[in-house]
Amino acid sequence: MLRVRPIQFTSDVAAWKHLLTMLGLVCIEDHGDWVEFDAGSGRVALHRTATDSPDDGTTVFGVEVGDLAEFARRTVADGTRAELFDADHGQAVRITARDGFAFLADKASSRTTSPEADPDLAVVGTWLTPDVPGAAQELRNIGARSRQVSSKFADFSTRNGGILLVRESSEPAGGGLSFEYDGDLAALEARLAAAGLSAARTGSILTIQAPRGGTISVAGPA
């Protein structure tokens, strides 16, 4: 299996929980400092950090898989570096791309998605890189499915939920938290406003003010 699951670091977990709930995600695990939410497609984890931490407000690119050892074996066999190791939170697989970008695949707590999550909402993980074709191949090697690929951008679906994007950039890095929405973007904007959340719509893009600064983008139907 393969599911998109970025991690949002924040010192204001309560505000993020409110925002994600109003977006249509459903909390499936709440351990205080670690909270997981299902969208209709994909998952988001919140990780509490200190207010003065440089991690506050950052997003970490990541995925979930079923069998860690088998995932690592298949990824290596397909030509991408993958290492099973003992992380602070337990075993994980570290994937290291040729552009130097590295991210983790964690073991999924479940293969199912909450039926209460908004089915029109998909979590997006973004990889910024100077080598879009190379990064696109690395994502194919971990099991992602191509939707469209060019020299400057690529996007992929995953078997168990979420979208993976590759965008051209001067340096390899993970992008911020974003979503795709296949429903009525104006209705979503109104729902957020009714919940006291600031959002502005430009064409098919809804930009939402995130807790403690920064923004989240939601791409609606073109």
Coordinates of C-alpha atoms in Angstrom, one line a residue:
M1 CA 0.0 0.0 0.0
L2 CA 1.0 3.6 -0.4
R3 CA -0.8 6.6 1.2
V4 CA 0.3 10.3 1.3
R5 CA 0.7 11.5 4.9
P6 CA 2.6 14.8 5.5
I7 CA 3.4 15.9 9.0
Q8 CA 2.5 19.4 10.1
F9 CA 4.6 20.7 13.0
T10 CA 2.8 23.2 15.2
S11 CA 2.8 24.7 18.7
D12 CA -1.0 25.3 18.3
V13 CA -2.5 21.9 17.8
A14 CA -5.9 23.0 18.9
A15 CA -6.1 25.6 16.1
W16 CA -4.9 23.1 13.5
K17 CA -7.5 20.5 14.7
H18 CA -10.2 23.1 14.2
L19 CA -9.0 24.0 10.7
L20 CA -8.6 20.5 9.5
T21 CA -12.0 19.5 10.9
M22 CA -13.7 22.4 9.1
L23 CA -11.9 21.4 5.9
G24 CA -13.6 18.1 6.1
L25 CA -11.0 15.9 7.6
V26 CA -11.8 13.5 10.5
C27 CA -9.6 12.8 13.5
I28 CA -8.7 9.1 13.7
E29 CA -6.0 9.2 16.4
D30 CA -5.3 11.7 19.2
H31 CA -2.4 11.2 21.5
G32 CA -2.1 14.9 22.5
D33 CA 1.3 15.7 20.9
W34 CA 0.5 13.5 17.9
V35 CA -2.8 13.7 16.1
E36 CA -3.8 12.0 12.8
F37 CA -6.6 13.1 10.4
D38 CA -8.2 11.3 7.4
A39 CA -9.3 13.2 4.3
G40 CA -11.4 11.4 1.8
S41 CA -8.0 10.6 0.1
G42 CA -4.8 10.8 2.1
R43 CA -3.9 11.6 5.7
V44 CA -2.4 14.4 7.7
A45 CA -0.5 14.1 11.0
L46 CA 0.0 17.0 13.5
H47 CA 3.1 17.0 15.6
R48 CA 3.3 19.3 18.6
T49 CA 6.4 21.4 18.9
A50 CA 7.5 24.3 21.1
T51 CA 6.5 27.9 20.2
D52 CA 10.1 28.9 19.8
S53 CA 11.1 25.9 17.8
P54 CA 12.3 26.4 14.2
D55 CA 10.0 23.5 13.3
D56 CA 6.9 25.4 14.3
G57 CA 4.7 25.8 11.1
T58 CA 6.8 23.5 8.9
T59 CA 5.5 20.6 6.9
V60 CA 7.4 17.4 6.4
F61 CA 6.8 15.3 3.2
G62 CA 6.0 11.7 4.0
V63 CA 4.1 8.6 3.2
E64 CA 2.6 5.5 4.8
V65 CA 3.0 1.9 3.7
G66 CA 2.0 -1.5 4.8
D67 CA 5.0 -3.9 5.2
L68 CA 8.1 -1.8 5.7
A69 CA 10.6 -4.4 4.8
E70 CA 8.8 -5.4 1.6
F71 CA 8.3 -1.7 0.6
A72 CA 12.1 -1.1 1.1
R73 CA 13.0 -4.2 -0.9
R74 CA 10.7 -3.3 -3.8
T75 CA 11.9 0.3 -3.9
V76 CA 15.5 -0.7 -4.0
A77 CA 14.8 -3.3 -6.7
D78 CA 13.2 -0.5 -8.8
G79 CA 16.3 1.7 -8.5
T80 CA 15.7 4.1 -5.6
R81 CA 17.7 4.1 -2.4
A82 CA 15.6 2.9 0.6
E83 CA 16.9 2.0 4.1
L84 CA 14.9 0.3 6.9
F85 CA 16.0 1.8 10.2
D86 CA 15.0 2.4 13.8
A87 CA 13.6 6.0 14.1
D88 CA 12.7 7.7 17.4
H89 CA 9.1 6.7 16.9
G90 CA 9.8 3.1 15.7
Q91 CA 10.9 1.4 12.5
A92 CA 10.6 3.4 9.3
V93 CA 12.1 3.4 5.8
R94 CA 14.2 6.4 4.7
I95 CA 14.1 7.1 1.0
T96 CA 17.0 9.1 -0.4
A97 CA 16.6 10.5 -3.9
R98 CA 19.4 11.3 -6.3
D99 CA 18.8 15.1 -5.8
G100 CA 19.6 14.7 -2.1
F101 CA 16.0 14.9 -0.9
A102 CA 15.1 12.4 1.8
F103 CA 11.8 11.4 3.3
L104 CA 10.3 8.7 5.5
A105 CA 7.8 6.0 4.8
D106 CA 6.1 5.0 8.1
K107 CA 4.0 1.9 8.8
A108 CA 0.3 2.8 8.4
S109 CA -1.9 2.3 11.5
S110 CA -4.7 1.2 9.2
R111 CA -5.4 0.6 5.6
T112 CA -8.9 2.0 5.7
T113 CA -10.2 5.6 5.5
S114 CA -12.8 7.1 7.8
P115 CA -16.2 7.1 6.0
E116 CA -17.0 10.4 7.7
A117 CA -14.2 12.3 5.9
D118 CA -15.2 14.6 3.0
P119 CA -14.8 12.3 0.0
D120 CA -14.0 15.3 -2.3
L121 CA -10.9 16.3 -0.3
A122 CA -7.4 14.9 -1.1
V123 CA -4.2 15.5 0.7
V124 CA -1.3 16.7 -1.4
G125 CA 2.4 16.2 -0.7
T126 CA 4.8 18.4 -2.7
W127 CA 8.4 17.7 -3.6
L128 CA 10.4 20.7 -4.8
T129 CA 13.5 19.8 -6.9
P130 CA 15.8 21.0 -9.7
D131 CA 15.4 17.6 -11.3
V132 CA 11.7 17.0 -11.9
P133 CA 12.1 14.0 -14.3
G134 CA 14.4 12.3 -11.7
A135 CA 12.1 12.9 -8.8
A136 CA 9.2 11.7 -10.9
Q137 CA 11.0 8.4 -11.5
E138 CA 11.8 8.1 -7.8
L139 CA 8.0 8.4 -7.1
R140 CA 7.2 5.7 -9.7
N141 CA 9.8 3.5 -7.9
I142 CA 7.9 3.8 -4.6
G143 CA 4.7 2.8 -6.3
A144 CA 3.1 6.2 -7.2
R145 CA 1.0 6.3 -10.4
S146 CA 1.6 9.0 -12.9
R147 CA -1.2 11.4 -13.8
Q148 CA 0.9 14.0 -15.8
V149 CA 4.6 14.6 -16.2
S150 CA 6.6 17.3 -17.9
S151 CA 10.1 18.8 -17.5
K152 CA 8.9 21.3 -14.9
F153 CA 6.1 19.5 -13.0
A154 CA 4.6 16.1 -12.4
D155 CA 1.8 14.7 -10.3
F156 CA 0.9 11.2 -9.1
S157 CA -2.0 9.4 -7.5
T158 CA -1.4 6.7 -4.8
R159 CA -3.1 3.4 -4.3
N160 CA -4.4 4.2 -0.8
G161 CA -5.0 7.9 -0.9
G162 CA -3.5 11.3 -1.6
I163 CA -1.7 13.1 -4.4
L164 CA 2.1 13.5 -4.8
L165 CA 3.3 16.6 -6.7
V166 CA 6.8 17.4 -8.1
R167 CA 7.5 21.1 -8.8
E168 CA 10.7 22.7 -10.3
S169 CA 12.8 24.6 -7.7
S170 CA 16.4 25.6 -7.4
E171 CA 16.9 23.4 -4.3
P172 CA 15.4 20.1 -3.2
A173 CA 12.9 20.5 -0.4
G174 CA 9.4 19.6 0.8
G175 CA 6.5 22.0 0.0
G176 CA 3.8 23.2 2.4
L177 CA 0.6 21.5 3.2
S178 CA -2.0 21.6 0.4
F179 CA -5.1 19.9 -0.8
E180 CA -7.2 19.1 -3.9
Y181 CA -10.9 19.5 -3.7
D182 CA -13.4 18.0 -6.2
G183 CA -16.5 19.7 -4.8
D184 CA -18.0 23.2 -4.6
L185 CA -15.1 25.5 -3.7
A186 CA -17.4 28.4 -3.0
A187 CA -19.4 26.3 -0.5
L188 CA -16.1 25.2 1.2
E189 CA -15.1 28.9 1.4
A190 CA -18.4 29.7 3.0
R191 CA -18.1 26.8 5.5
L192 CA -14.6 28.0 6.6
A193 CA -15.8 31.6 7.0
A194 CA -18.7 30.5 9.1
A195 CA -16.2 28.7 11.4
G196 CA -14.2 31.9 11.8
L197 CA -11.4 30.9 9.4
S198 CA -9.9 33.3 6.9
A199 CA -9.9 32.2 3.3
A200 CA -9.8 33.9 -0.1
R201 CA -10.7 32.4 -3.5
T202 CA -8.9 33.3 -6.7
G203 CA -10.3 31.3 -9.6
S204 CA -9.9 27.6 -8.7
I205 CA -7.6 28.2 -5.8
L206 CA -8.7 28.7 -2.2
T207 CA -6.0 30.2 0.0
I208 CA -6.5 29.7 3.8
Q209 CA -4.7 31.4 6.6
A210 CA -2.9 28.8 8.7
P211 CA -2.5 29.0 12.5
R212 CA 0.6 31.1 13.5
G213 CA 1.2 32.3 10.0
G214 CA 1.6 30.8 6.6
T215 CA -1.1 29.6 4.3
I216 CA -2.7 26.4 2.9
S217 CA -3.9 26.1 -0.7
V218 CA -6.8 24.1 -1.9
A219 CA -7.1 23.5 -5.6
G220 CA -10.6 23.1 -6.9
P221 CA -11.9 21.8 -10.2
A222 CA -10.4 23.7 -13.1

